[in-house]
Amino acid sequence: MEEKAELLRCLEEKIDSGKATIDRLKLMGKIDGIEKLMRKIQQEIRFLEKVQSTGNVKKEHLQSTNLIHLNAIVARLFCTNEPTNVMKPFKYQKSRLEVDIVCNGGASWVKVIARNARALTLISMGDGEYGQKSVLDQASSYLQCAKCYPHLYRPPDVVFHFAYGIEIPLATRLERMGVIVEGDKMRCEDTKNVDIHDSEDKCSTWMYSLESTEEPLEEYEEGVNSDLDILNTSSLKTEIKLLNLDVSTLLAYVTNMTNGYDYFVYREPLLTQQAEMERKHPVKPVLENFFRGKELIVSQTAYDNFMNIVDVIGGPKEILRAKELLNKVQIVDDIPTGRIMEKLSLGGKIKDRSRLVFATGENMKSITVSANEGFVRAARMQGIECTVFLHEPRSLSEIKEGYATKISPS
């Protein structure tokens, strides 16, 4: 009876812990995937509550609950710098790979492992169940998948966070593969009491193979219990200095609306709405600040489209600003190759012109500056993350002012 009472008490603690975790997540800012994480935690809570209602609690119920892993993800999430996604799936080899946390603005992928350090080592030595993937197998998949989803033209850092620690030989193997290892690093435990044939010999052989390499294992004992904030990988140390300007950006920069002529109510509802947005959030200061110290390029397609628009509906001041802006940029040939051209299907928000502009920017390893949010979202739905700086749209407005009603600044 005492054992059953203790199990019920532990069960209640896990349920309370899960509910407290959900309350903590509700306090976080908007991060893609948070709702999914909360649903998974709630699902585990409902299962445990169902077990609790029957009174038939077994130790296996407490050990097998996925709350342990989910709570570890939440704990790591609260120590994360610039998280953008939680439990984000990526297409990989006709399947999908789920990344627990995407952070540092997209520059890092974090996988959280909440398993016993000894078990992880044994599985990696081949002593797991048939078909069971080791962390080494998982690391290989993550590293390969990361290459398919570059962030600012380099693969995201792959971080494995071990909530319950990791033995030094396994940590060393992972680090040499290119994985950033987080968590307590500990020496191999004595394997004499482990009921797996020859596990001691295997561990000794594995240790020897690692000690025979260039780097001594002692280096990996440093930094145990290091602060997670220090362990966080930073975004790219070298900022991209090349900007590819989309048609929408060129228009936003030269329009009268962003150059002091925004107090109008136009016949066109869209222009009136943009003017209201401009009064609240001026676009040109944002662009000028982002342009500062960078080289500006414009693809031939963007240039041709921009000039056609300016020639047809541009006012005198806008035409003058267009000439001044184009004197500051380099016109480059379109580069209709690469994943954006090859993998993005035309249709909906994916237009050929935009595809060419973004493809050219990617091939030039630049940041494309654009107001075309629809294209970026549609590309993401097709599995393509664009390297982009988005701003609010602004249309040419000078000619339209002749038919608009001027309003006074409030």
PDB file of N, CA and C in Angstrom, residues 229-280:
ATOM      1  N   ASP A 229      23.403  30.046 -21.220  1.00  0.00           N
ATOM      2  CA  ASP A 229      23.471  31.280 -22.001  1.00  0.00           C
ATOM      3  C   ASP A 229      24.827  31.420 -22.680  1.00  0.00           C
ATOM      4  N   ILE A 230      25.886  30.963 -22.002  1.00  0.00           N
ATOM      5  CA  ILE A 230      27.223  31.027 -22.588  1.00  0.00           C
ATOM      6  C   ILE A 230      27.355  30.005 -23.707  1.00  0.00           C
ATOM      7  N   LEU A 231      26.706  28.851 -23.520  1.00  0.00           N
ATOM      8  CA  LEU A 231      26.805  27.780 -24.511  1.00  0.00           C
ATOM      9  C   LEU A 231      26.037  28.083 -25.784  1.00  0.00           C
ATOM     10  N   ASN A 232      25.078  29.004 -25.704  1.00  0.00           N
ATOM     11  CA  ASN A 232      24.307  29.335 -26.900  1.00  0.00           C
ATOM     12  C   ASN A 232      25.226  29.797 -28.015  1.00  0.00           C
ATOM     13  N   THR A 233      25.019  29.243 -29.203  1.00  0.00           N
ATOM     14  CA  THR A 233      25.789  29.722 -30.347  1.00  0.00           C
ATOM     15  C   THR A 233      25.204  31.041 -30.818  1.00  0.00           C
ATOM     16  N   SER A 234      26.073  31.911 -31.276  1.00  0.00           N
ATOM     17  CA  SER A 234      25.612  33.224 -31.725  1.00  0.00           C
ATOM     18  C   SER A 234      25.245  33.169 -33.194  1.00  0.00           C
ATOM     19  N   SER A 235      24.584  34.224 -33.655  1.00  0.00           N
ATOM     20  CA  SER A 235      24.278  34.331 -35.078  1.00  0.00           C
ATOM     21  C   SER A 235      25.581  34.552 -35.836  1.00  0.00           C
ATOM     22  N   LEU A 236      25.487  34.655 -37.120  1.00  0.00           N
ATOM     23  CA  LEU A 236      26.695  34.815 -37.930  1.00  0.00           C
ATOM     24  C   LEU A 236      27.548  35.969 -37.419  1.00  0.00           C
ATOM     25  N   LYS A 237      28.825  35.689 -37.240  1.00  0.00           N
ATOM     26  CA  LYS A 237      29.713  36.726 -36.719  1.00  0.00           C
ATOM     27  C   LYS A 237      29.994  37.785 -37.777  1.00  0.00           C
ATOM     28  N   THR A 238      30.002  37.366 -39.025  1.00  0.00           N
ATOM     29  CA  THR A 238      30.255  38.324 -40.099  1.00  0.00           C
ATOM     30  C   THR A 238      28.937  38.647 -40.785  1.00  0.00           C
ATOM     31  N   GLU A 239      28.503  39.872 -40.662  1.00  0.00           N
ATOM     32  CA  GLU A 239      27.229  40.294 -41.239  1.00  0.00           C
ATOM     33  C   GLU A 239      27.346  40.374 -42.753  1.00  0.00           C
ATOM     34  N   ILE A 240      26.300  39.959 -43.439  1.00  0.00           N
ATOM     35  CA  ILE A 240      26.277  40.041 -44.904  1.00  0.00           C
ATOM     36  C   ILE A 240      26.165  41.509 -45.308  1.00  0.00           C
ATOM     37  N   LYS A 241      27.052  41.938 -46.167  1.00  0.00           N
ATOM     38  CA  LYS A 241      27.125  43.351 -46.550  1.00  0.00           C
ATOM     39  C   LYS A 241      26.540  43.629 -47.929  1.00  0.00           C
ATOM     40  N   LEU A 242      25.985  42.619 -48.573  1.00  0.00           N
ATOM     41  CA  LEU A 242      25.446  42.779 -49.923  1.00  0.00           C
ATOM     42  C   LEU A 242      23.928  42.666 -49.873  1.00  0.00           C
ATOM     43  N   LEU A 243      23.242  43.696 -50.384  1.00  0.00           N
ATOM     44  CA  LEU A 243      21.781  43.719 -50.375  1.00  0.00           C
ATOM     45  C   LEU A 243      21.246  43.707 -51.799  1.00  0.00           C
ATOM     46  N   ASN A 244      20.272  42.847 -52.036  1.00  0.00           N
ATOM     47  CA  ASN A 244      19.610  42.730 -53.335  1.00  0.00           C
ATOM     48  C   ASN A 244      18.233  43.387 -53.220  1.00  0.00           C
ATOM     49  N   LEU A 245      18.028  44.493 -53.923  1.00  0.00           N
ATOM     50  CA  LEU A 245      16.796  45.264 -53.771  1.00  0.00           C
ATOM     51  C   LEU A 245      15.724  44.787 -54.749  1.00  0.00           C
ATOM     52  N   ASP A 246      14.580  44.429 -54.193  1.00  0.00           N
ATOM     53  CA  ASP A 246      13.430  44.004 -54.990  1.00  0.00           C
ATOM     54  C   ASP A 246      12.711  45.239 -55.546  1.00  0.00           C
ATOM     55  N   VAL A 247      11.838  45.021 -56.519  1.00  0.00           N
ATOM     56  CA  VAL A 247      11.051  46.114 -57.103  1.00  0.00           C
ATOM     57  C   VAL A 247      10.265  46.844 -56.015  1.00  0.00           C
ATOM     58  N   SER A 248       9.664  46.086 -55.111  1.00  0.00           N
ATOM     59  CA  SER A 248       8.844  46.690 -54.054  1.00  0.00           C
ATOM     60  C   SER A 248       9.665  47.607 -53.159  1.00  0.00           C
ATOM     61  N   THR A 249      10.924  47.285 -52.965  1.00  0.00           N
ATOM     62  CA  THR A 249      11.801  48.123 -52.141  1.00  0.00           C
ATOM     63  C   THR A 249      12.182  49.401 -52.883  1.00  0.00           C
ATOM     64  N   LEU A 250      12.481  49.273 -54.159  1.00  0.00           N
ATOM     65  CA  LEU A 250      12.811  50.454 -54.966  1.00  0.00           C
ATOM     66  C   LEU A 250      11.639  51.436 -54.975  1.00  0.00           C
ATOM     67  N   LEU A 251      10.431  50.910 -55.122  1.00  0.00           N
ATOM     68  CA  LEU A 251       9.242  51.762 -55.125  1.00  0.00           C
ATOM     69  C   LEU A 251       9.045  52.428 -53.763  1.00  0.00           C
ATOM     70  N   ALA A 252       9.220  51.656 -52.703  1.00  0.00           N
ATOM     71  CA  ALA A 252       9.022  52.198 -51.354  1.00  0.00           C
ATOM     72  C   ALA A 252      10.029  53.300 -51.044  1.00  0.00           C
ATOM     73  N   TYR A 253      11.206  53.199 -51.614  1.00  0.00           N
ATOM     74  CA  TYR A 253      12.257  54.177 -51.323  1.00  0.00           C
ATOM     75  C   TYR A 253      12.013  55.510 -52.034  1.00  0.00           C
ATOM     76  N   VAL A 254      11.453  55.467 -53.242  1.00  0.00           N
ATOM     77  CA  VAL A 254      11.359  56.697 -54.038  1.00  0.00           C
ATOM     78  C   VAL A 254       9.974  57.344 -54.015  1.00  0.00           C
ATOM     79  N   THR A 255       8.953  56.629 -53.553  1.00  0.00           N
ATOM     80  CA  THR A 255       7.606  57.190 -53.596  1.00  0.00           C
ATOM     81  C   THR A 255       7.494  58.460 -52.752  1.00  0.00           C
ATOM     82  N   ASN A 256       6.644  59.366 -53.197  1.00  0.00           N
ATOM     83  CA  ASN A 256       6.392  60.585 -52.426  1.00  0.00           C
ATOM     84  C   ASN A 256       5.908  60.258 -51.013  1.00  0.00           C
ATOM     85  N   MET A 257       5.181  59.155 -50.914  1.00  0.00           N
ATOM     86  CA  MET A 257       4.563  58.796 -49.639  1.00  0.00           C
ATOM     87  C   MET A 257       5.585  58.636 -48.517  1.00  0.00           C
ATOM     88  N   THR A 258       6.784  58.131 -48.853  1.00  0.00           N
ATOM     89  CA  THR A 258       7.807  57.920 -47.821  1.00  0.00           C
ATOM     90  C   THR A 258       8.788  59.089 -47.742  1.00  0.00           C
ATOM     91  N   ASN A 259       8.483  60.127 -48.498  1.00  0.00           N
ATOM     92  CA  ASN A 259       9.388  61.279 -48.535  1.00  0.00           C
ATOM     93  C   ASN A 259       8.677  62.566 -48.131  1.00  0.00           C
ATOM     94  N   GLY A 260       7.799  62.441 -47.147  1.00  0.00           N
ATOM     95  CA  GLY A 260       7.172  63.619 -46.562  1.00  0.00           C
ATOM     96  C   GLY A 260       5.790  63.954 -47.082  1.00  0.00           C
ATOM     97  N   TYR A 261       5.245  63.147 -47.999  1.00  0.00           N
ATOM     98  CA  TYR A 261       3.930  63.443 -48.575  1.00  0.00           C
ATOM     99  C   TYR A 261       2.946  62.320 -48.232  1.00  0.00           C
ATOM    100  N   ASP A 262       2.702  62.141 -46.951  1.00  0.00           N
ATOM    101  CA  ASP A 262       1.849  61.026 -46.528  1.00  0.00           C
ATOM    102  C   ASP A 262       0.524  61.482 -45.917  1.00  0.00           C
ATOM    103  N   TYR A 263       0.271  62.789 -45.892  1.00  0.00           N
ATOM    104  CA  TYR A 263      -0.983  63.280 -45.303  1.00  0.00           C
ATOM    105  C   TYR A 263      -2.034  63.502 -46.384  1.00  0.00           C
ATOM    106  N   PHE A 264      -2.471  62.383 -46.962  1.00  0.00           N
ATOM    107  CA  PHE A 264      -3.492  62.419 -48.007  1.00  0.00           C
ATOM    108  C   PHE A 264      -4.490  61.286 -47.794  1.00  0.00           C
ATOM    109  N   VAL A 265      -5.726  61.556 -48.229  1.00  0.00           N
ATOM    110  CA  VAL A 265      -6.721  60.490 -48.383  1.00  0.00           C
ATOM    111  C   VAL A 265      -6.937  60.349 -49.881  1.00  0.00           C
ATOM    112  N   TYR A 266      -6.556  59.213 -50.421  1.00  0.00           N
ATOM    113  CA  TYR A 266      -6.581  59.000 -51.869  1.00  0.00           C
ATOM    114  C   TYR A 266      -7.910  58.394 -52.310  1.00  0.00           C
ATOM    115  N   ARG A 267      -8.145  58.465 -53.598  1.00  0.00           N
ATOM    116  CA  ARG A 267      -9.309  57.782 -54.155  1.00  0.00           C
ATOM    117  C   ARG A 267      -9.147  56.267 -54.035  1.00  0.00           C
ATOM    118  N   GLU A 268      -7.898  55.838 -54.087  1.00  0.00           N
ATOM    119  CA  GLU A 268      -7.597  54.401 -54.010  1.00  0.00           C
ATOM    120  C   GLU A 268      -7.467  53.991 -52.545  1.00  0.00           C
ATOM    121  N   PRO A 269      -8.327  53.110 -52.050  1.00  0.00           N
ATOM    122  CA  PRO A 269      -8.273  52.687 -50.642  1.00  0.00           C
ATOM    123  C   PRO A 269      -6.907  52.122 -50.239  1.00  0.00           C
ATOM    124  N   LEU A 270      -6.246  51.413 -51.161  1.00  0.00           N
ATOM    125  CA  LEU A 270      -4.951  50.822 -50.834  1.00  0.00           C
ATOM    126  C   LEU A 270      -3.920  51.902 -50.517  1.00  0.00           C
ATOM    127  N   LEU A 271      -3.903  52.973 -51.319  1.00  0.00           N
ATOM    128  CA  LEU A 271      -2.959  54.063 -51.072  1.00  0.00           C
ATOM    129  C   LEU A 271      -3.271  54.766 -49.750  1.00  0.00           C
ATOM    130  N   THR A 272      -4.546  54.961 -49.471  1.00  0.00           N
ATOM    131  CA  THR A 272      -4.940  55.593 -48.207  1.00  0.00           C
ATOM    132  C   THR A 272      -4.480  54.746 -47.021  1.00  0.00           C
ATOM    133  N   GLN A 273      -4.645  53.449 -47.156  1.00  0.00           N
ATOM    134  CA  GLN A 273      -4.206  52.542 -46.087  1.00  0.00           C
ATOM    135  C   GLN A 273      -2.687  52.598 -45.907  1.00  0.00           C
ATOM    136  N   GLN A 274      -1.962  52.619 -47.023  1.00  0.00           N
ATOM    137  CA  GLN A 274      -0.503  52.694 -46.932  1.00  0.00           C
ATOM    138  C   GLN A 274      -0.052  54.015 -46.314  1.00  0.00           C
ATOM    139  N   ALA A 275      -0.759  55.098 -46.638  1.00  0.00           N
ATOM    140  CA  ALA A 275      -0.414  56.401 -46.056  1.00  0.00           C
ATOM    141  C   ALA A 275      -0.622  56.391 -44.542  1.00  0.00           C
ATOM    142  N   GLU A 276      -1.693  55.755 -44.103  1.00  0.00           N
ATOM    143  CA  GLU A 276      -1.938  55.630 -42.659  1.00  0.00           C
ATOM    144  C   GLU A 276      -0.822  54.831 -41.995  1.00  0.00           C
ATOM    145  N   MET A 277      -0.412  53.754 -42.648  1.00  0.00           N
ATOM    146  CA  MET A 277       0.684  52.936 -42.122  1.00  0.00           C
ATOM    147  C   MET A 277       1.981  53.737 -42.086  1.00  0.00           C
ATOM    148  N   GLU A 278       2.199  54.538 -43.126  1.00  0.00           N
ATOM    149  CA  GLU A 278       3.428  55.334 -43.209  1.00  0.00           C
ATOM    150  C   GLU A 278       3.506  56.359 -42.083  1.00  0.00           C
ATOM    151  N   ARG A 279       2.372  56.958 -41.756  1.00  0.00           N
ATOM    152  CA  ARG A 279       2.375  57.946 -40.669  1.00  0.00           C
ATOM    153  C   ARG A 279       2.718  57.291 -39.327  1.00  0.00           C
ATOM    154  N   LYS A 280       2.326  56.039 -39.184  1.00  0.00           N
ATOM    155  CA  LYS A 280       2.624  55.318 -37.938  1.00  0.00           C
ATOM    156  C   LYS A 280       4.024  54.702 -37.959  1.00  0.00           C
TER     157      LYS A 280
END
